Short mmCIF file of C-alpha atoms in Angstrom, two decimals:
data_model
loop_
_atom_site.label_atom_id
_atom_site.label_comp_id
_atom_site.label_asym_id
_atom_site.label_seq_id
_atom_site.Cartn_x
_atom_site.Cartn_y
_atom_site.Cartn_z
CA MET A 26 23.61 12.90 -6.18
CA LYS A 27 21.66 10.23 -4.30
CA LYS A 28 20.63 7.12 -6.20
CA ASN A 29 16.89 6.62 -6.70
CA ILE A 30 15.34 3.53 -5.11
CA VAL A 31 11.66 2.85 -5.70
CA VAL A 32 9.98 0.51 -3.23
CA LEU A 33 6.81 -1.34 -4.23
CA SER A 34 5.27 -2.64 -1.00
CA GLY A 35 2.27 -4.87 -0.35
CA ALA A 36 0.47 -6.62 2.49
CA GLY A 37 3.51 -8.65 3.52
CA MET A 38 5.25 -5.40 4.45
CA SER A 39 2.82 -4.81 7.31
CA ALA A 40 2.14 -8.42 8.29
CA GLU A 41 4.84 -8.38 10.99
CA SER A 42 3.09 -5.44 12.63
CA GLY A 43 -0.08 -7.49 13.03
CA ILE A 44 -1.99 -6.03 10.09
CA SER A 45 -3.76 -8.94 8.43
CA THR A 46 -3.09 -9.55 4.77
CA PHE A 47 -5.78 -8.45 2.35
CA ARG A 48 -7.58 -11.78 2.07
CA ASP A 49 -7.17 -15.37 3.08
CA LYS A 50 -7.32 -18.46 0.90
CA ASN A 51 -11.10 -18.69 0.88
CA GLY A 52 -11.40 -15.18 -0.54
CA LEU A 53 -12.66 -13.57 2.65
CA TRP A 54 -11.27 -10.43 4.26
CA GLU A 55 -11.71 -10.48 8.04
CA ASN A 56 -14.60 -12.95 7.56
CA HIS A 57 -16.36 -10.70 5.04
CA ASP A 58 -16.95 -11.33 1.38
CA ILE A 59 -14.61 -8.83 -0.24
CA MET A 60 -17.26 -7.47 -2.58
CA GLU A 61 -19.48 -6.63 0.40
CA VAL A 62 -16.91 -4.29 1.93
CA ALA A 63 -14.61 -3.26 -0.92
CA SER A 64 -16.77 -2.42 -3.91
CA PRO A 65 -19.13 0.36 -4.99
CA GLU A 66 -21.90 -2.25 -5.12
CA GLY A 67 -21.28 -3.20 -1.50
CA TRP A 68 -21.38 0.46 -0.52
CA ARG A 69 -24.70 1.02 -2.26
CA LYS A 70 -26.17 -2.13 -0.76
CA ASN A 71 -25.08 -1.66 2.85
CA PRO A 72 -23.03 1.50 3.54
CA LYS A 73 -23.25 1.07 7.31
CA LEU A 74 -21.58 -2.34 7.07
CA VAL A 75 -18.82 -0.85 4.93
CA LEU A 76 -18.29 2.03 7.35
CA GLU A 77 -18.08 -0.31 10.33
CA PHE A 78 -15.66 -2.58 8.49
CA TYR A 79 -13.22 0.28 7.93
CA ASN A 80 -13.81 1.59 11.45
CA GLN A 81 -12.56 -1.78 12.69
CA ARG A 82 -9.53 -1.59 10.43
CA ARG A 83 -8.80 1.93 11.75
CA ARG A 84 -9.10 0.76 15.35
CA GLN A 85 -6.72 -2.10 14.61
CA LEU A 86 -4.24 0.31 13.04
CA ARG A 87 -4.15 2.39 16.22
CA GLN A 88 -3.07 -0.70 18.17
CA VAL A 89 -0.04 -1.64 16.05
CA ASP A 90 3.35 -0.09 15.37
CA PRO A 91 5.74 0.00 12.42
CA ASN A 92 7.95 -3.07 12.30
CA GLU A 93 11.68 -3.30 11.74
CA GLY A 94 11.18 -3.40 7.98
CA HIS A 95 9.37 -0.07 7.97
CA LEU A 96 12.11 1.43 10.13
CA LEU A 97 14.90 0.13 7.90
CA LEU A 98 13.31 1.67 4.82
CA ALA A 99 13.04 5.01 6.61
CA GLN A 100 16.71 4.81 7.58
CA LEU A 101 17.72 4.35 3.95
CA GLU A 102 16.61 7.93 3.23
CA SER A 103 19.84 9.17 4.81
CA GLU A 104 21.84 7.68 1.92
CA TYR A 105 19.38 7.26 -0.96
CA HIS A 106 16.39 8.96 -2.52
CA ILE A 107 13.58 6.59 -1.53
CA ASP A 108 10.11 6.65 -3.06
CA ILE A 109 7.64 4.16 -1.61
CA VAL A 110 4.71 3.14 -3.78
CA THR A 111 2.47 1.01 -1.60
CA GLN A 112 -0.66 -1.04 -2.09
CA ASN A 113 -1.23 -0.81 1.66
CA VAL A 114 -3.80 1.57 3.12
CA ASP A 115 -2.17 1.78 6.55
CA ASN A 116 0.12 4.63 7.61
CA LEU A 117 2.98 2.53 9.00
CA HIS A 118 5.53 3.72 6.43
CA GLU A 119 4.86 7.31 7.44
CA ARG A 120 4.89 6.53 11.14
CA ALA A 121 8.29 4.87 10.70
CA GLY A 122 9.66 8.09 9.23
CA SER A 123 9.47 7.61 5.47
CA THR A 124 8.76 10.96 3.85
CA ARG A 125 7.79 10.05 0.26
CA VAL A 126 4.95 7.54 0.28
CA LEU A 127 2.42 7.15 -2.53
CA HIS A 128 -0.66 5.08 -1.66
CA LEU A 129 -2.08 3.35 -4.73
CA HIS A 130 -5.23 2.04 -3.06
CA GLY A 131 -6.08 4.92 -0.77
CA GLU A 132 -5.49 5.63 2.91
CA LEU A 133 -7.31 4.29 5.92
CA THR A 134 -6.75 7.51 7.85
CA LYS A 135 -8.47 9.67 5.25
CA VAL A 136 -12.07 10.03 4.07
CA ARG A 137 -13.72 11.89 1.22
CA SER A 138 -17.10 13.06 0.07
CA VAL A 139 -19.16 10.71 -2.09
CA THR A 140 -19.37 13.55 -4.62
CA ASP A 141 -15.74 14.76 -4.56
CA GLU A 142 -12.85 12.31 -4.62
CA HIS A 143 -10.21 15.05 -4.56
CA THR A 144 -11.01 16.77 -1.25
CA LEU A 145 -9.70 14.63 1.59
CA TYR A 146 -10.21 14.83 5.34
CA GLU A 147 -8.12 13.26 8.09
CA GLN A 148 -10.07 10.56 9.95
CA LEU A 149 -8.45 8.81 12.88
CA ASP A 150 -11.64 7.85 14.70
CA ASP A 151 -14.81 6.07 13.58
CA LEU A 152 -16.78 7.34 10.58
CA HIS A 153 -20.57 7.06 10.80
CA TRP A 154 -23.53 7.19 8.47
CA GLY A 155 -24.63 10.82 8.61
CA ASP A 156 -21.10 12.26 8.83
CA THR A 157 -20.89 14.75 6.00
CA ASP A 158 -18.67 17.30 4.31
CA THR A 159 -19.40 21.03 4.54
CA GLN A 160 -22.00 20.73 1.77
CA GLY A 161 -23.90 17.96 3.51
CA ASN A 162 -22.60 15.08 1.37
CA GLN A 163 -21.94 11.75 3.07
CA LEU A 164 -18.30 10.91 3.72
CA ARG A 165 -16.86 7.55 2.66
CA PRO A 166 -13.51 5.82 3.21
CA HIS A 167 -10.72 7.08 0.97
CA ILE A 168 -10.13 3.57 -0.36
CA VAL A 169 -9.90 2.41 -3.96
CA TRP A 170 -12.51 -0.33 -4.20
CA PHE A 171 -12.76 -3.10 -6.77
CA GLY A 172 -14.03 -1.65 -10.03
CA GLU A 173 -12.72 1.86 -9.29
CA GLU A 174 -9.86 3.56 -11.10
CA VAL A 175 -6.40 3.77 -9.51
CA PRO A 176 -5.44 7.38 -10.28
CA ALA A 177 -2.18 7.25 -8.31
CA ILE A 178 -0.77 4.87 -10.93
CA GLU A 179 -0.12 7.90 -13.13
CA GLU A 180 2.01 9.43 -10.36
CA ALA A 181 3.90 6.18 -9.84
CA ILE A 182 4.95 5.59 -13.45
CA PRO A 183 7.51 8.45 -13.67
CA LEU A 184 9.03 7.34 -10.35
CA LEU A 185 9.71 3.88 -11.81
CA ALA A 186 11.06 5.39 -15.01
CA LYS A 187 13.86 7.21 -13.15
CA ALA A 188 14.66 4.42 -10.65
CA ASP A 189 18.21 3.15 -10.25
CA LEU A 190 16.88 0.12 -8.35
CA VAL A 191 13.42 -1.33 -7.73
CA LEU A 192 12.70 -3.07 -4.44
CA VAL A 193 9.52 -5.17 -4.29
CA ILE A 194 8.42 -6.22 -0.79
CA GLY A 195 5.57 -8.38 0.43
CA THR A 196 3.38 -8.52 -2.65
CA SER A 197 2.28 -11.35 -4.90
CA MET A 198 2.83 -9.20 -8.00
CA GLN A 199 -0.53 -10.49 -9.24
CA VAL A 200 -2.77 -7.46 -8.59
CA TYR A 201 -3.00 -5.06 -11.50
CA PRO A 202 -2.38 -2.31 -12.33
CA ALA A 203 0.16 -2.25 -9.45
CA ALA A 204 1.91 -5.41 -10.67
CA GLY A 205 2.60 -3.79 -14.04
CA LEU A 206 4.64 -0.94 -12.57
CA VAL A 207 7.93 -2.85 -12.79
CA ASP A 208 7.57 -2.74 -16.57
CA TYR A 209 8.23 1.01 -16.48
CA ALA A 210 11.71 0.64 -15.00
CA ASP A 211 14.66 0.66 -17.38
CA THR A 212 15.56 -2.89 -18.43
CA THR A 213 19.05 -2.51 -16.96
CA VAL A 214 17.79 -1.59 -13.49
CA PRO A 215 18.20 -4.31 -10.84
CA ILE A 216 15.04 -5.61 -9.17
CA VAL A 217 15.09 -7.12 -5.69
CA TYR A 218 12.03 -9.11 -4.61
CA ILE A 219 11.54 -9.80 -0.88
CA ASP A 220 8.69 -12.08 0.12
CA LEU A 221 8.32 -14.98 2.52
CA ASN A 222 6.54 -16.95 -0.21
CA PRO A 223 7.70 -15.28 -3.43
CA ALA A 224 5.42 -15.59 -6.41
CA ARG A 225 6.67 -16.21 -9.89
CA LEU A 226 7.65 -12.86 -11.34
CA PRO A 227 6.66 -11.90 -14.86
CA SER A 228 9.36 -12.45 -17.47
CA LEU A 229 11.61 -9.40 -17.28
CA PRO A 230 15.01 -8.65 -18.82
CA ASN A 231 16.18 -6.96 -15.62
CA PRO A 232 18.68 -8.58 -13.26
CA ILE A 233 16.47 -9.97 -10.46
CA THR A 234 17.42 -11.00 -6.93
CA VAL A 235 14.84 -12.94 -4.91
CA ILE A 236 15.07 -13.00 -1.10
CA ALA A 237 12.56 -15.50 0.33
CA LYS A 238 12.26 -14.00 3.80
CA THR A 239 9.98 -11.74 5.79
CA ALA A 240 10.16 -8.01 5.11
CA SER A 241 12.41 -7.29 8.10
CA GLU A 242 14.75 -10.24 7.55
CA GLY A 243 14.88 -9.62 3.83
CA LEU A 244 15.67 -5.95 4.25
CA ARG A 245 18.58 -6.77 6.53
CA ASP A 246 20.00 -8.96 3.75
CA PHE A 247 19.17 -6.32 1.14
CA MET A 248 21.09 -3.60 2.97
CA GLY A 249 24.17 -5.82 2.93
CA ILE A 250 24.15 -6.24 -0.85
CA LEU A 251 22.79 -2.80 -1.78
CA PRO A 252 26.17 -1.10 -2.43
CA GLU A 253 27.14 -3.90 -4.80
CA LEU A 254 23.79 -3.77 -6.63
CA LEU A 255 24.20 -0.05 -7.24
CA GLY A 256 27.89 -0.32 -8.08
CA ASN A 257 28.98 1.77 -5.10
#
């Protein structure tokens, strides 16, 4: 039986592909105040600005490709059962070939009705004010904004509970509830943390290996020590 590896990926996973990290040091995201473009309040105040912001992100996504890190994770599926739980809204994991990807914060390539969060529509092109579902309700980005619940957390918890190894890549481990997912892994399960500028991890009893490199470089190192970590 294949060993279960759960990958928790964040913005640093896609940085090498040219996808900008969520926000810079002054709290802006692509020169926008985050609350203007990533909150229900921002949507109510100026929905056209919000729509254009995500249209730009979608256009950017079409111009980039999965990086070596994405491809290496996809390759691991030949030997291990890989579940990717990502904070990223891009589709680069899927485009690299990973088949089990859970998006905690929504997906850039999907939209939903303002009245129904469960019915999703594929959206690869721009979304405009006036684009509606079949009942005439405005469509909005399928993105979890600040102040909204993160329903996918409930799907992620059982994945962590059965993990034989947890691999954390490109995340500060400061954004909750995503950062709390490692707590659901068994205390004997090894955790590997790959990040160019690794943050201080919460105090955990698990054996932890920190690799202070980019996602691609770190994954190359990780694949070399993986058999030993899993006792193969």
